[in-house]
Short mmCIF file of N, CA and C in Angstrom, two decimals:
data_model
loop_
_atom_site.label_atom_id
_atom_site.label_comp_id
_atom_site.label_asym_id
_atom_site.label_seq_id
_atom_site.Cartn_x
_atom_site.Cartn_y
_atom_site.Cartn_z
N MET A 94 -110.20 71.23 171.06
CA MET A 94 -110.82 70.58 170.26
C MET A 94 -112.06 69.66 170.65
N THR A 95 -112.74 69.59 169.40
CA THR A 95 -113.85 69.35 169.47
C THR A 95 -114.28 67.51 169.47
N THR A 96 -115.10 66.87 170.20
CA THR A 96 -115.04 65.28 169.76
C THR A 96 -116.61 65.18 169.24
N SER A 97 -116.55 64.28 168.34
CA SER A 97 -117.67 64.06 167.77
C SER A 97 -118.25 62.88 168.05
N THR A 98 -119.46 62.21 168.51
CA THR A 98 -120.27 61.09 168.67
C THR A 98 -120.47 60.30 167.06
N PRO A 99 -119.64 59.50 166.78
CA PRO A 99 -119.85 58.57 165.53
C PRO A 99 -121.27 57.92 165.08
N THR A 100 -121.52 58.07 164.01
CA THR A 100 -123.02 57.72 163.95
C THR A 100 -123.19 56.33 162.96
N GLN A 101 -123.73 55.80 162.69
CA GLN A 101 -123.88 54.78 162.04
C GLN A 101 -123.93 55.06 160.81
N GLY A 102 -123.50 54.33 159.53
CA GLY A 102 -123.98 54.48 158.35
C GLY A 102 -125.40 53.91 158.08
N PHE A 103 -125.63 54.02 156.81
CA PHE A 103 -127.35 53.57 156.49
C PHE A 103 -127.23 52.15 156.13
N ILE A 104 -128.05 51.83 156.74
CA ILE A 104 -128.04 50.12 156.31
C ILE A 104 -129.03 49.80 155.34
N ILE A 105 -128.62 49.30 154.13
CA ILE A 105 -129.85 48.69 153.31
C ILE A 105 -130.01 46.92 153.79
N ASP A 106 -131.33 46.55 154.17
CA ASP A 106 -132.04 45.27 154.90
C ASP A 106 -132.84 45.44 154.23
N ALA A 107 -132.99 44.30 153.27
CA ALA A 107 -134.10 43.30 153.08
C ALA A 107 -135.41 43.12 153.79
N ASP A 108 -135.28 42.97 154.88
CA ASP A 108 -136.37 41.89 156.05
C ASP A 108 -135.71 43.18 157.12
N PRO A 109 -136.09 44.30 157.30
CA PRO A 109 -135.56 45.00 158.61
C PRO A 109 -136.21 44.79 159.67
N GLN A 110 -136.19 44.72 160.89
CA GLN A 110 -136.36 44.01 161.99
C GLN A 110 -136.34 44.83 163.35
N LEU A 111 -136.80 45.33 164.22
CA LEU A 111 -136.37 45.72 165.53
C LEU A 111 -137.11 45.43 166.49
N ASP A 112 -136.72 45.76 167.53
CA ASP A 112 -137.27 46.06 169.07
C ASP A 112 -138.11 46.87 168.95
N TRP A 113 -139.34 47.14 169.73
CA TRP A 113 -139.98 48.04 170.18
C TRP A 113 -141.50 47.60 171.31
N PRO A 114 -141.19 48.85 172.16
CA PRO A 114 -142.29 49.13 173.38
C PRO A 114 -143.59 48.90 172.56
N VAL A 115 -144.20 47.76 173.78
CA VAL A 115 -145.53 47.66 173.08
C VAL A 115 -146.29 47.51 175.04
N THR A 116 -147.43 48.89 174.94
CA THR A 116 -148.26 49.27 176.35
C THR A 116 -149.63 48.78 176.13
N VAL A 117 -149.86 47.65 177.15
CA VAL A 117 -150.79 47.08 177.03
C VAL A 117 -151.67 47.80 177.98
N ARG A 118 -152.89 47.84 178.02
CA ARG A 118 -153.97 48.65 178.92
C ARG A 118 -154.67 47.84 179.74
N MET A 119 -154.40 47.02 180.66
CA MET A 119 -155.26 46.24 181.36
C MET A 119 -156.09 46.52 182.29
N PRO A 120 -157.01 46.31 182.76
CA PRO A 120 -158.10 46.33 183.74
C PRO A 120 -157.61 46.42 185.20
N ALA A 121 -157.75 46.86 186.00
CA ALA A 121 -157.16 46.45 187.58
C ALA A 121 -158.06 45.95 188.74
N THR A 122 -157.88 44.94 189.49
CA THR A 122 -158.66 45.04 190.46
C THR A 122 -159.03 46.24 191.39
N GLY A 123 -160.14 46.50 191.43
CA GLY A 123 -160.89 47.39 192.13
C GLY A 123 -161.21 48.67 191.73
N GLY A 124 -160.97 48.57 190.40
CA GLY A 124 -161.16 49.52 189.36
C GLY A 124 -159.73 50.27 188.43
N GLY A 125 -160.06 50.61 187.43
CA GLY A 125 -158.99 51.77 186.95
C GLY A 125 -158.11 50.54 185.68
N PHE A 126 -157.16 50.96 185.53
CA PHE A 126 -156.40 50.09 184.39
C PHE A 126 -154.90 50.58 184.98
N VAL A 127 -154.17 49.91 184.85
CA VAL A 127 -152.49 49.98 184.77
C VAL A 127 -152.07 49.09 183.20
N ASP A 128 -151.25 50.06 182.85
CA ASP A 128 -150.68 50.00 181.94
C ASP A 128 -149.37 48.45 181.74
N ARG A 129 -149.15 47.47 181.14
CA ARG A 129 -148.02 46.96 181.32
C ARG A 129 -147.56 46.87 180.20
N ARG A 130 -146.23 46.96 179.98
CA ARG A 130 -145.20 47.60 178.88
C ARG A 130 -144.29 46.32 178.67
N PHE A 131 -144.07 45.96 177.48
CA PHE A 131 -142.77 44.98 177.19
C PHE A 131 -142.37 45.36 175.96
N THR A 132 -141.50 44.58 175.52
CA THR A 132 -140.76 44.42 174.12
C THR A 132 -140.81 43.57 173.11
N ALA A 133 -140.95 43.78 172.34
CA ALA A 133 -141.80 43.01 170.87
C ALA A 133 -140.63 43.29 169.86
N ARG A 134 -140.66 42.51 169.08
CA ARG A 134 -139.87 42.77 167.83
C ARG A 134 -140.54 42.54 166.24
N PHE A 135 -140.54 43.37 166.06
CA PHE A 135 -141.45 43.70 164.63
C PHE A 135 -140.75 43.35 163.13
N ARG A 136 -141.40 43.47 162.65
CA ARG A 136 -140.82 43.14 160.81
C ARG A 136 -141.40 44.49 160.56
N VAL A 137 -140.68 45.30 159.71
CA VAL A 137 -140.90 46.53 158.93
C VAL A 137 -141.21 46.38 158.10
N LEU A 138 -142.42 47.07 157.56
CA LEU A 138 -143.36 46.37 156.22
C LEU A 138 -143.05 47.95 155.38
N SER A 139 -143.08 47.23 154.02
CA SER A 139 -143.06 48.59 152.98
C SER A 139 -144.60 49.19 152.93
N GLU A 140 -144.80 49.97 152.51
CA GLU A 140 -146.43 50.73 152.59
C GLU A 140 -147.04 49.21 151.16
N GLU A 141 -146.30 48.88 150.32
CA GLU A 141 -146.77 47.71 149.77
C GLU A 141 -146.57 46.34 150.82
N GLY A 142 -145.92 46.28 151.43
CA GLY A 142 -146.01 45.55 152.47
C GLY A 142 -147.23 45.26 153.25
N HIS A 143 -147.74 46.57 153.43
CA HIS A 143 -149.20 46.85 154.49
C HIS A 143 -150.40 47.14 153.76
N LYS A 144 -150.04 46.96 152.12
CA LYS A 144 -151.01 46.96 151.70
C LYS A 144 -151.61 45.82 151.12
N ALA A 145 -150.73 44.83 151.31
CA ALA A 145 -150.64 43.34 151.22
C ALA A 145 -151.35 42.75 152.19
N LEU A 146 -151.20 43.07 153.34
CA LEU A 146 -151.21 42.86 154.74
C LEU A 146 -152.73 43.04 154.98
N PHE A 147 -153.67 44.10 154.64
CA PHE A 147 -154.58 44.45 154.89
C PHE A 147 -155.58 44.07 153.82
N SER A 148 -155.31 43.58 152.65
CA SER A 148 -156.05 43.07 151.38
C SER A 148 -156.70 41.69 151.39
N SER A 149 -157.72 41.67 151.39
CA SER A 149 -158.85 40.63 151.67
C SER A 149 -159.01 39.86 150.25
N PRO A 150 -158.63 38.05 150.73
CA PRO A 150 -158.58 37.56 149.53
C PRO A 150 -160.07 37.39 149.00
N ASP A 151 -160.76 37.39 149.95
CA ASP A 151 -162.42 37.45 149.44
C ASP A 151 -162.94 38.68 148.53
N ALA A 152 -162.08 40.06 148.86
CA ALA A 152 -162.24 40.79 148.28
C ALA A 152 -162.34 40.63 146.48
N ALA A 153 -161.16 39.86 146.25
CA ALA A 153 -160.42 39.92 145.19
C ALA A 153 -161.81 38.78 144.36
N LYS A 154 -161.73 38.14 145.12
CA LYS A 154 -163.11 36.52 144.67
C LYS A 154 -164.37 37.24 144.40
N ALA A 155 -164.55 38.61 144.91
CA ALA A 155 -166.02 39.34 144.74
C ALA A 155 -165.96 40.32 143.45
N GLY A 156 -164.89 40.37 143.22
CA GLY A 156 -164.71 41.13 141.60
C GLY A 156 -164.19 42.57 141.92
N GLY A 157 -162.95 42.76 141.93
CA GLY A 157 -162.11 43.79 142.19
C GLY A 157 -162.47 44.51 142.90
N GLN A 158 -161.96 46.24 143.08
CA GLN A 158 -162.08 47.13 143.85
C GLN A 158 -163.82 47.59 144.11
N GLU A 159 -164.41 47.17 143.01
CA GLU A 159 -165.77 47.48 143.29
C GLU A 159 -166.96 46.34 144.30
N GLY A 160 -166.61 44.78 144.04
CA GLY A 160 -166.45 43.82 144.73
C GLY A 160 -165.92 44.19 145.79
N ALA A 161 -164.70 44.55 146.16
CA ALA A 161 -164.27 44.51 147.89
C ALA A 161 -164.97 45.47 148.28
N GLU A 162 -165.41 46.64 148.00
CA GLU A 162 -166.09 47.44 148.61
C GLU A 162 -167.57 47.53 149.04
N LYS A 163 -168.10 46.51 148.48
CA LYS A 163 -169.68 45.90 148.65
C LYS A 163 -169.51 44.37 149.38
N ALA A 164 -168.20 43.93 149.30
CA ALA A 164 -168.00 42.88 150.33
C ALA A 164 -167.95 43.19 151.86
N GLU A 165 -167.01 44.43 151.90
CA GLU A 165 -166.74 45.33 153.19
C GLU A 165 -168.06 45.90 153.33
N ALA A 166 -169.12 46.78 152.91
CA ALA A 166 -169.63 46.96 153.55
C ALA A 166 -171.03 45.85 153.89
N GLU A 167 -170.92 45.31 153.28
CA GLU A 167 -171.88 43.88 153.72
C GLU A 167 -171.34 43.20 155.40
N LYS A 168 -170.50 43.12 155.37
CA LYS A 168 -169.97 42.95 156.56
C LYS A 168 -169.38 43.31 157.81
N GLU A 169 -170.31 42.73 158.20
CA GLU A 169 -170.10 43.31 160.16
C GLU A 169 -169.51 42.50 160.66
N LEU A 170 -168.47 43.12 161.50
CA LEU A 170 -167.53 41.86 162.07
C LEU A 170 -168.06 42.09 163.45
N VAL A 171 -168.21 41.43 164.54
CA VAL A 171 -168.11 41.35 165.84
C VAL A 171 -166.77 41.03 166.14
N LEU A 172 -166.73 41.50 167.53
CA LEU A 172 -165.43 41.35 168.01
C LEU A 172 -164.33 40.25 167.99
N SER A 173 -164.85 39.10 168.53
CA SER A 173 -164.46 38.12 167.95
C SER A 173 -163.99 37.69 166.73
N GLU A 174 -164.63 37.60 165.60
CA GLU A 174 -164.19 37.98 164.25
C GLU A 174 -162.28 38.60 164.28
N VAL A 175 -162.99 40.24 165.10
CA VAL A 175 -161.80 40.87 164.51
C VAL A 175 -160.79 40.78 164.95
N LEU A 176 -160.40 39.99 166.39
CA LEU A 176 -159.68 39.26 167.06
C LEU A 176 -159.27 38.54 166.58
N GLN A 177 -159.72 37.57 165.99
CA GLN A 177 -159.21 36.47 164.64
C GLN A 177 -158.41 36.53 163.67
N ASP A 178 -159.04 37.90 162.82
CA ASP A 178 -158.30 38.46 161.90
C ASP A 178 -157.05 39.20 162.58
N ASN A 179 -156.66 39.80 163.28
CA ASN A 179 -155.65 40.17 163.95
C ASN A 179 -155.01 39.08 164.57
N ALA A 180 -155.10 37.43 164.84
CA ALA A 180 -154.63 36.41 165.37
C ALA A 180 -154.08 36.05 163.65
N GLU A 181 -154.23 36.15 162.71
CA GLU A 181 -153.88 35.95 161.32
C GLU A 181 -152.82 36.99 160.73
N ARG A 182 -153.07 38.39 161.01
CA ARG A 182 -152.40 38.99 160.16
C ARG A 182 -151.19 39.53 161.53
N LEU A 183 -151.23 40.07 162.69
CA LEU A 183 -150.23 39.93 163.68
C LEU A 183 -148.97 39.45 163.56
N PRO A 184 -149.07 37.64 163.49
CA PRO A 184 -147.36 37.29 163.22
C PRO A 184 -146.76 37.18 162.21
N LYS A 185 -148.05 38.58 161.22
CA LYS A 185 -147.09 38.43 159.98
C LYS A 185 -146.09 39.53 159.96
N ILE A 186 -146.33 40.24 161.61
CA ILE A 186 -145.61 41.68 161.43
C ILE A 186 -144.70 41.13 162.66
N VAL A 187 -145.34 40.91 164.34
CA VAL A 187 -144.63 40.32 165.11
C VAL A 187 -143.87 39.04 164.98
N VAL A 188 -142.34 38.78 165.57
CA VAL A 188 -141.93 38.01 164.98
C VAL A 188 -141.32 37.27 166.53
N GLY A 189 -141.55 38.08 167.47
CA GLY A 189 -140.55 37.78 168.79
C GLY A 189 -140.91 38.82 170.08
N TRP A 190 -140.71 38.31 170.92
CA TRP A 190 -140.61 39.36 172.24
C TRP A 190 -139.76 38.83 172.74
N GLY A 191 -139.07 40.18 173.62
CA GLY A 191 -138.19 39.94 175.03
C GLY A 191 -138.53 38.88 176.36
N GLU A 192 -137.12 38.74 177.08
CA GLU A 192 -137.59 38.20 178.55
C GLU A 192 -138.83 39.10 179.26
N ASP A 193 -139.05 40.45 178.95
CA ASP A 193 -139.90 40.85 179.99
C ASP A 193 -141.18 40.59 179.66
N VAL A 194 -141.80 39.55 178.99
CA VAL A 194 -143.11 38.84 178.51
C VAL A 194 -142.85 37.13 179.59
N THR A 195 -143.66 37.53 180.41
CA THR A 195 -143.49 36.37 181.79
C THR A 195 -145.12 35.97 182.04
N ASP A 196 -144.71 34.45 182.50
CA ASP A 196 -145.88 33.99 183.31
C ASP A 196 -145.95 34.34 184.81
N PRO A 197 -147.11 34.14 185.47
CA PRO A 197 -147.16 34.73 186.77
C PRO A 197 -146.13 34.53 187.43
N GLN A 198 -145.52 33.74 188.16
CA GLN A 198 -144.46 33.82 188.42
C GLN A 198 -143.09 34.07 187.94
N GLY A 199 -142.83 34.69 186.97
CA GLY A 199 -142.11 35.96 186.65
C GLY A 199 -140.78 35.24 185.89
N ARG A 200 -141.19 33.86 185.07
CA ARG A 200 -140.47 33.14 184.56
C ARG A 200 -141.11 33.78 182.71
N PRO A 201 -139.65 33.88 182.22
CA PRO A 201 -139.96 34.96 180.38
C PRO A 201 -140.53 33.42 179.89
N VAL A 202 -141.54 33.96 179.02
CA VAL A 202 -141.99 33.04 178.55
C VAL A 202 -141.67 33.03 176.96
N PRO A 203 -140.90 31.96 176.27
CA PRO A 203 -140.54 32.04 174.25
C PRO A 203 -141.67 32.30 173.79
N PHE A 204 -141.49 33.22 172.83
CA PHE A 204 -142.21 33.55 171.96
C PHE A 204 -142.41 32.35 170.89
N SER A 205 -143.74 32.40 170.69
CA SER A 205 -144.40 31.46 169.37
C SER A 205 -145.13 32.29 168.82
N VAL A 206 -145.77 31.73 167.73
CA VAL A 206 -146.91 32.01 167.14
C VAL A 206 -148.40 31.76 167.38
N SER A 207 -148.11 30.29 167.78
CA SER A 207 -149.50 29.68 168.79
C SER A 207 -149.66 30.54 170.12
N THR A 208 -148.59 31.11 170.99
CA THR A 208 -148.74 31.86 171.62
C THR A 208 -149.46 33.60 171.83
N LEU A 209 -149.22 33.97 170.53
CA LEU A 209 -149.28 35.08 170.06
C LEU A 209 -150.68 35.47 169.67
N GLN A 210 -150.99 34.36 169.06
CA GLN A 210 -152.50 33.98 168.89
C GLN A 210 -153.37 33.78 169.78
N ALA A 211 -152.87 32.79 171.46
CA ALA A 211 -153.84 32.80 172.01
C ALA A 211 -154.03 33.99 172.76
N LEU A 212 -152.81 34.44 172.80
CA LEU A 212 -152.53 35.96 173.92
C LEU A 212 -154.12 37.35 172.74
N ILE A 213 -154.08 37.54 171.33
CA ILE A 213 -154.78 37.87 171.00
C ILE A 213 -156.76 37.39 170.77
N THR A 214 -156.02 36.46 170.75
CA THR A 214 -157.89 35.82 170.98
C THR A 214 -158.53 35.43 172.12
N GLY A 215 -157.40 35.52 173.07
CA GLY A 215 -157.94 34.99 174.74
C GLY A 215 -158.77 36.71 175.82
N PRO A 216 -158.60 36.30 176.96
CA PRO A 216 -159.69 37.40 177.45
C PRO A 216 -159.28 38.89 177.34
N HIS A 217 -157.97 39.26 177.18
CA HIS A 217 -157.15 40.58 177.01
C HIS A 217 -156.97 41.02 175.50
N GLY A 218 -157.57 40.03 174.46
CA GLY A 218 -157.24 39.86 173.58
C GLY A 218 -157.14 41.84 172.85
N ALA A 219 -158.86 41.93 173.17
CA ALA A 219 -159.02 43.64 172.16
C ALA A 219 -157.70 44.55 172.95
N ALA A 220 -156.80 45.00 174.19
CA ALA A 220 -156.62 45.25 174.88
C ALA A 220 -155.09 44.89 174.29
N ILE A 221 -154.54 43.62 174.11
CA ILE A 221 -153.42 43.10 173.72
C ILE A 221 -153.31 43.90 171.57
N SER A 222 -154.30 43.11 171.23
CA SER A 222 -154.43 43.73 170.11
C SER A 222 -154.18 45.22 169.90
N LYS A 223 -154.48 46.29 170.47
CA LYS A 223 -154.62 47.52 170.28
C LYS A 223 -153.19 48.09 171.02
N GLY A 224 -152.37 47.18 171.65
CA GLY A 224 -151.59 47.61 172.00
C GLY A 224 -150.52 47.14 171.10
N PHE A 225 -150.38 46.09 170.59
CA PHE A 225 -149.45 45.88 169.02
C PHE A 225 -149.57 46.45 167.81
N TRP A 226 -151.13 46.91 167.48
CA TRP A 226 -151.20 47.92 166.54
C TRP A 226 -150.86 49.12 166.72
N GLN A 227 -150.82 49.48 167.69
CA GLN A 227 -150.35 50.85 168.35
C GLN A 227 -148.76 51.05 168.16
N ALA A 228 -148.45 49.91 168.72
CA ALA A 228 -146.93 49.95 168.53
C ALA A 228 -146.69 49.90 166.88
N VAL A 229 -147.12 49.03 166.14
CA VAL A 229 -146.78 48.93 164.27
C VAL A 229 -147.06 50.01 164.11
N ASN A 230 -148.39 50.94 164.27
CA ASN A 230 -148.34 52.06 163.76
C ASN A 230 -147.38 53.36 163.76
N GLU A 231 -147.07 53.14 165.79
CA GLU A 231 -145.72 53.92 165.49
C GLU A 231 -144.74 53.77 164.99
N ILE A 232 -143.79 52.65 164.42
CA ILE A 232 -142.99 51.93 163.33
C ILE A 232 -143.32 52.91 162.02
N ARG A 233 -144.50 52.89 162.18
CA ARG A 233 -144.87 52.99 160.14
C ARG A 233 -145.04 54.88 159.92
N TYR A 234 -145.54 55.22 161.10
CA TYR A 234 -145.49 56.61 160.65
C TYR A 234 -144.48 57.44 161.37
N GLY A 235 -143.66 57.16 162.15
CA GLY A 235 -142.61 57.50 163.02
C GLY A 235 -142.65 58.11 164.02
N LEU A 236 -143.64 57.99 165.04
CA LEU A 236 -144.29 58.25 166.33
C LEU A 236 -143.47 57.85 167.16
N ALA A 237 -143.39 58.80 168.43
CA ALA A 237 -142.85 58.07 169.33
C ALA A 237 -143.72 57.39 170.34
N PRO A 238 -142.61 56.21 170.90
CA PRO A 238 -143.46 55.07 171.47
C PRO A 238 -144.39 55.94 172.78
N ALA A 239 -145.68 54.98 172.70
CA ALA A 239 -146.95 55.17 174.05
C ALA A 239 -145.58 55.32 175.15
N GLY A 240 -145.47 56.18 176.20
CA GLY A 240 -144.97 56.44 176.99
C GLY A 240 -144.02 56.94 177.44
N GLY A 241 -143.30 57.56 176.03
CA GLY A 241 -142.49 58.62 175.87
C GLY A 241 -140.86 57.82 175.83
N ALA A 242 -140.72 56.70 175.77
CA ALA A 242 -140.18 55.88 175.29
C ALA A 242 -138.79 56.76 174.00
N SER A 243 -137.14 56.99 174.02
CA SER A 243 -136.52 57.13 172.68
C SER A 243 -136.31 56.14 172.15
N LEU A 244 -137.32 54.92 171.45
CA LEU A 244 -136.76 54.03 170.76
C LEU A 244 -136.94 54.66 169.39
N GLY A 245 -136.41 53.95 168.30
CA GLY A 245 -136.82 54.17 166.84
C GLY A 245 -136.72 55.48 166.22
N ASN A 246 -137.94 55.58 165.43
CA ASN A 246 -137.41 57.04 165.09
C ASN A 246 -137.79 57.81 165.71
N SER A 247 -137.12 59.23 164.89
CA SER A 247 -136.61 60.31 165.21
C SER A 247 -137.57 61.09 164.98
N ALA A 248 -139.03 61.34 164.51
CA ALA A 248 -140.16 62.50 163.98
C ALA A 248 -140.43 63.36 165.53
N PRO A 249 -140.11 64.51 164.77
CA PRO A 249 -140.88 65.16 166.32
C PRO A 249 -142.06 64.74 166.76
N PRO A 250 -142.57 65.44 168.22
CA PRO A 250 -143.85 65.02 168.05
C PRO A 250 -144.99 65.88 167.65
N SER A 251 -145.84 65.31 167.72
CA SER A 251 -146.97 65.99 166.82
C SER A 251 -147.17 67.42 167.28
N ALA A 252 -147.63 68.78 166.69
CA ALA A 252 -147.63 69.97 167.01
C ALA A 252 -149.51 69.98 167.62
N THR A 253 -150.06 69.25 167.57
CA THR A 253 -151.34 68.92 168.54
C THR A 253 -150.92 68.29 169.98
N GLY A 254 -150.02 67.63 170.01
CA GLY A 254 -149.72 67.04 171.59
C GLY A 254 -150.62 66.05 171.68
N SER A 255 -151.03 65.26 170.47
CA SER A 255 -151.85 64.28 170.11
C SER A 255 -151.04 63.08 170.85
N ASP A 256 -150.14 62.78 170.61
CA ASP A 256 -148.95 61.74 171.24
C ASP A 256 -149.24 61.63 172.61
N SER A 257 -149.32 59.86 172.68
CA SER A 257 -149.64 59.72 174.26
C SER A 257 -148.08 59.51 174.97
N THR A 258 -147.92 60.05 175.91
CA THR A 258 -146.60 60.37 176.46
C THR A 258 -147.05 59.97 177.94
N ALA A 259 -147.87 59.44 178.39
CA ALA A 259 -147.88 58.85 179.67
C ALA A 259 -146.95 57.76 180.06
N GLY A 260 -146.62 57.76 180.83
CA GLY A 260 -145.55 56.76 181.89
C GLY A 260 -146.80 55.57 181.96
N ALA A 261 -146.08 54.40 181.96
CA ALA A 261 -145.99 53.39 181.89
C ALA A 261 -146.19 52.99 183.43
N VAL A 262 -147.36 52.51 184.13
CA VAL A 262 -147.34 52.07 185.52
C VAL A 262 -147.28 50.37 185.39
N THR A 263 -146.55 49.66 186.41
CA THR A 263 -146.46 48.19 186.63
C THR A 263 -146.51 47.59 187.78
N SER A 264 -146.94 46.40 187.99
CA SER A 264 -147.19 45.72 189.58
C SER A 264 -146.43 44.48 189.05
#
């Protein structure tokens, strides 16, 4: 007699959310880098949701698509402006994190939008932003999480082997 594992049926959810690993590559004392890994809760957006997230109100004011292209071509962002933009966009997708986000004494730090924004615009903001956007893209495009975890979508690895599967190092 063959036993099969029950599978969950398809669930329609108007506001799907899921927990997903985030890897942040941080500089380490003495040179080199260490990968810090934690779990964050993400809102899963439709393609229209992604489009709305990246639409610029300034572009609409500048005169439609032509104005948007001109506004983007004229605008050169410095890193601090990119991080500020990330601090405005990411809280629309990142809605929580796990108890593996801690203070220096190892106590869990509760999630809040203001704490998330402070991290994104803080000293390691570029690395933190990169980690969050990597996770957003893994969820959006069905990629395996950085570090080779087996969460989320079950898309096969790319044929080119370009997926990041290096293990996370913690200290």
